[in-house]
Coordinates of C-alpha atoms in Angstrom, one line a residue:
L871 CA 125.1 67.7 77.8
L872 CA 125.8 70.7 80.0
T873 CA 126.7 72.7 76.9
N874 CA 123.5 71.8 75.2
N875 CA 121.5 72.8 78.3
K876 CA 123.2 76.2 78.4
K877 CA 122.4 76.7 74.7
G878 CA 118.8 75.7 75.3
M879 CA 118.5 78.1 78.3
K880 CA 120.1 80.9 76.2
K881 CA 117.6 80.3 73.3
L882 CA 114.7 80.3 75.8
F883 CA 115.9 83.5 77.5
T884 CA 116.3 85.2 74.1
A885 CA 112.9 84.1 73.0
A886 CA 111.3 85.5 76.2
I887 CA 113.1 88.8 75.7
V888 CA 111.9 89.1 72.1
A889 CA 108.3 88.2 73.1
L890 CA 108.3 90.8 75.9
S891 CA 109.7 93.4 73.6
M892 CA 107.0 92.7 71.0
M893 CA 104.3 92.9 73.6
F894 CA 105.6 96.2 75.0
G895 CA 106.0 97.6 71.5
A896 CA 102.5 96.5 70.4
N897 CA 100.9 98.0 73.5
N898 CA 103.0 101.1 73.9
A899 CA 99.9 103.3 73.8
Q900 CA 98.6 101.5 76.9
A901 CA 101.8 101.9 78.9
Q902 CA 101.8 104.9 81.3
V903 CA 104.3 106.5 83.5
Q904 CA 103.2 108.8 86.3
F905 CA 105.3 110.8 88.8
G906 CA 104.0 112.0 92.1
I907 CA 104.6 112.6 95.8
K908 CA 103.8 110.3 98.6
G909 CA 103.6 110.7 102.4
G910 CA 102.2 109.0 105.4
L911 CA 102.4 107.6 108.9
N912 CA 104.5 104.8 110.5
V913 CA 103.4 102.9 113.6
T914 CA 106.5 101.0 114.7
S915 CA 106.5 97.8 116.6
M916 CA 109.9 97.0 118.2
S917 CA 110.9 93.5 118.9
L918 CA 114.1 92.5 120.8
D919 CA 115.8 89.2 121.4
K920 CA 114.6 89.0 125.0
D921 CA 111.1 90.4 124.5
K922 CA 109.7 88.4 127.5
L923 CA 111.6 90.6 129.9
L924 CA 110.9 93.9 128.1
D925 CA 107.9 96.1 127.4
T926 CA 107.9 97.7 123.9
E927 CA 105.5 100.5 123.0
N928 CA 104.4 101.4 119.5
Q929 CA 105.5 104.9 118.4
A930 CA 104.3 107.0 115.5
G931 CA 106.6 108.3 112.7
F932 CA 106.3 109.5 109.2
F933 CA 107.6 109.2 105.6
I934 CA 107.5 111.5 102.6
G935 CA 109.2 111.7 99.2
P936 CA 108.8 111.4 95.4
T937 CA 107.3 108.3 93.8
V938 CA 106.8 106.9 90.3
K939 CA 104.2 104.5 89.0
F940 CA 104.5 102.5 85.8
T941 CA 101.4 100.8 84.4
L942 CA 102.5 97.7 82.4
P943 CA 100.7 96.8 79.1
I944 CA 99.2 93.8 80.9
V945 CA 95.8 94.3 82.4
G946 CA 96.0 95.0 86.1
L947 CA 99.7 94.8 86.5
G948 CA 102.0 97.7 87.4
I949 CA 105.2 98.7 89.3
D950 CA 105.8 101.6 91.7
A951 CA 109.0 102.9 93.3
S952 CA 109.7 105.7 95.7
A953 CA 112.6 107.4 97.5
L954 CA 111.2 108.2 100.9
Y955 CA 112.6 110.1 103.9
D956 CA 111.5 107.8 106.8
Q957 CA 111.5 108.5 110.5
R958 CA 110.5 105.9 113.1
E959 CA 110.6 105.8 116.9
A960 CA 110.1 103.0 119.4
K961 CA 110.1 103.1 123.2
I962 CA 111.4 100.3 125.4
K963 CA 111.4 99.9 129.1
G964 CA 112.5 97.4 131.7
D965 CA 110.1 94.9 133.2
G966 CA 110.3 93.1 136.6
D967 CA 113.5 93.8 138.4
E968 CA 114.6 96.4 135.8
K969 CA 111.7 98.8 136.3
D970 CA 113.9 101.3 138.0
I971 CA 115.9 101.7 134.8
T972 CA 114.8 104.8 132.8
S973 CA 112.9 103.8 129.6
A974 CA 114.7 104.4 126.3
R975 CA 113.4 106.0 123.1
L976 CA 115.0 104.7 119.9
K977 CA 114.8 106.8 116.7
T978 CA 115.8 105.9 113.2
Q979 CA 116.1 108.2 110.2
A980 CA 116.5 106.7 106.8
I981 CA 116.1 107.0 103.0
N982 CA 113.9 104.0 102.0
I983 CA 113.5 102.8 98.4
P984 CA 110.5 100.5 98.1
I985 CA 109.9 98.8 94.8
N986 CA 106.5 97.1 94.5
L987 CA 104.8 94.9 92.0
R988 CA 101.1 95.8 92.0
Y989 CA 97.9 94.2 90.7
G990 CA 94.7 96.3 90.4
V991 CA 91.0 95.4 89.8
G992 CA 88.1 97.9 89.4
L993 CA 86.7 100.4 87.0
G994 CA 89.7 101.2 84.9
S995 CA 90.9 104.9 85.3
V996 CA 87.8 105.8 87.4
A997 CA 88.7 103.8 90.5
N998 CA 90.4 100.5 91.4
V999 CA 91.6 98.5 94.3
F1000 CA 95.2 97.2 94.1
F1001 CA 97.3 94.8 96.0
F1002 CA 101.1 95.2 96.2
A1003 CA 104.3 93.6 97.5
G1004 CA 108.0 94.0 97.1
P1005 CA 111.4 94.7 98.6
Q1006 CA 112.5 97.8 100.3
F1007 CA 116.1 99.0 100.6
G1008 CA 116.9 101.4 103.5
F1009 CA 120.0 103.6 104.2
N1010 CA 120.5 105.2 107.6
V1011 CA 120.9 109.0 107.4
G1012 CA 120.5 109.7 111.2
D1013 CA 122.6 109.1 114.3
K1014 CA 124.0 105.6 114.2
N1015 CA 124.8 105.3 118.0
K1016 CA 122.6 106.1 121.0
S1017 CA 123.3 105.7 124.7
I1018 CA 120.3 104.2 126.5
F1019 CA 119.2 103.3 130.0
Q1020 CA 121.2 106.0 131.7
D1021 CA 124.3 105.3 129.5
A1022 CA 124.3 101.7 130.8
A1023 CA 124.1 100.4 127.2
E1024 CA 124.5 101.6 123.6
W1025 CA 122.2 101.0 120.6
K1026 CA 124.1 100.9 117.3
L1027 CA 122.0 101.1 114.2
K1028 CA 122.8 99.3 111.0
S1029 CA 124.0 101.5 108.1
S1030 CA 121.6 99.8 105.7
N1031 CA 118.7 97.4 106.0
F1032 CA 116.4 95.3 103.9
S1033 CA 112.7 94.8 104.4
V1034 CA 109.6 93.6 102.6
N1035 CA 106.2 95.4 102.0
V1036 CA 102.8 93.7 101.7
G1037 CA 99.7 95.8 101.4
L1038 CA 96.7 97.1 99.5
G1039 CA 95.3 100.4 98.3
F1040 CA 92.7 102.3 96.5
T1041 CA 93.1 104.7 93.5
V1042 CA 90.6 107.3 92.3
L1043 CA 90.7 109.0 88.9
S1044 CA 94.3 107.7 88.3
H1045 CA 95.7 110.5 90.5
L1046 CA 94.8 110.1 94.2
Q1047 CA 96.0 107.0 96.0
V1048 CA 95.4 105.7 99.5
S1049 CA 97.4 102.7 100.8
A1050 CA 98.1 100.6 103.8
N1051 CA 100.9 98.0 104.3
Y1052 CA 103.0 96.1 106.7
N1053 CA 106.7 96.6 106.5
I1054 CA 108.6 93.5 107.6
A1055 CA 112.3 94.0 108.6
C1056 CA 114.6 91.2 107.4
G1057 CA 117.3 91.0 109.9
K1058 CA 118.3 93.3 112.8
T1059 CA 117.7 97.0 112.7
G1060 CA 120.4 97.5 115.4
D1061 CA 122.7 95.9 117.9
V1062 CA 122.9 96.5 121.7
T1063 CA 126.1 96.4 123.8
V1064 CA 126.2 96.9 127.5
S1065 CA 128.8 99.3 128.8
D1066 CA 129.5 97.5 132.0
A1067 CA 130.5 93.9 131.2
A1068 CA 129.5 92.9 134.7
N1069 CA 125.9 94.0 134.2
T1070 CA 124.7 90.5 133.1
A1071 CA 121.0 91.3 134.2
L1072 CA 120.8 94.2 131.7
Q1073 CA 122.5 92.2 129.0
E1074 CA 120.0 89.3 129.5
M1075 CA 117.1 91.8 129.3
L1076 CA 118.2 93.4 126.1
G1077 CA 119.7 90.5 124.3
N1078 CA 121.9 91.3 121.3
G1079 CA 119.7 93.6 119.4
G1080 CA 116.3 93.8 117.6
K1081 CA 114.3 94.9 114.6
A1082 CA 111.5 97.3 113.9
N1083 CA 108.5 96.4 111.8
A1084 CA 105.9 99.0 111.0
W1085 CA 102.3 99.5 109.9
Q1086 CA 102.2 102.2 107.3
V1087 CA 99.3 104.3 106.0
G1088 CA 100.1 106.4 102.9
L1089 CA 98.6 109.1 100.7
A1090 CA 100.0 109.7 97.2
Y1091 CA 99.1 112.1 94.4
Y1092 CA 100.3 111.3 90.8
F1093 CA 100.4 114.2 88.3

């Protein structure tokens, strides 16, 4: 029975591949690949394990890099992917009894690769509104360790991270694109360790680490 199920799944998978190939072949004239450049602003929101004892302030950053858009031969559907240099900053400061500790500014520098599935509605090549969502893979290219709070603790960034984008945008004349999205970090961006093991108050305030989500506004031009 298991063998028959495997054979059935294999036939179904093969049939789906053949159908997709025929569809792409029949609509090849409709398919379109466009290359371009994309840039924009990050507004980072930092969250830590012990956010009740800590103030976090949004900080602006930026991203820029090449992008490619593939319009599928299915009305409204497309895929885009980019390789972006991404810089983000966030500021954290002690609250309550820890106000005397100097606030810390955390900075990340990464190469992010977002891959989004998009669906657009509108006036064809003249203008359209599109919605998009997809995974993003990030690789840290900046400093991985930073001393914070007068060297009382150390922030260690992850070498890589995974996040998800959800957003919408507007395209004019198939070339100019404006978009806005929320980038949701899946897992910690970095870990925190307190230099002095006896400083339990600081450890309690910081927790074990945190993650950085971001609102992003982007502008792209496709050639």
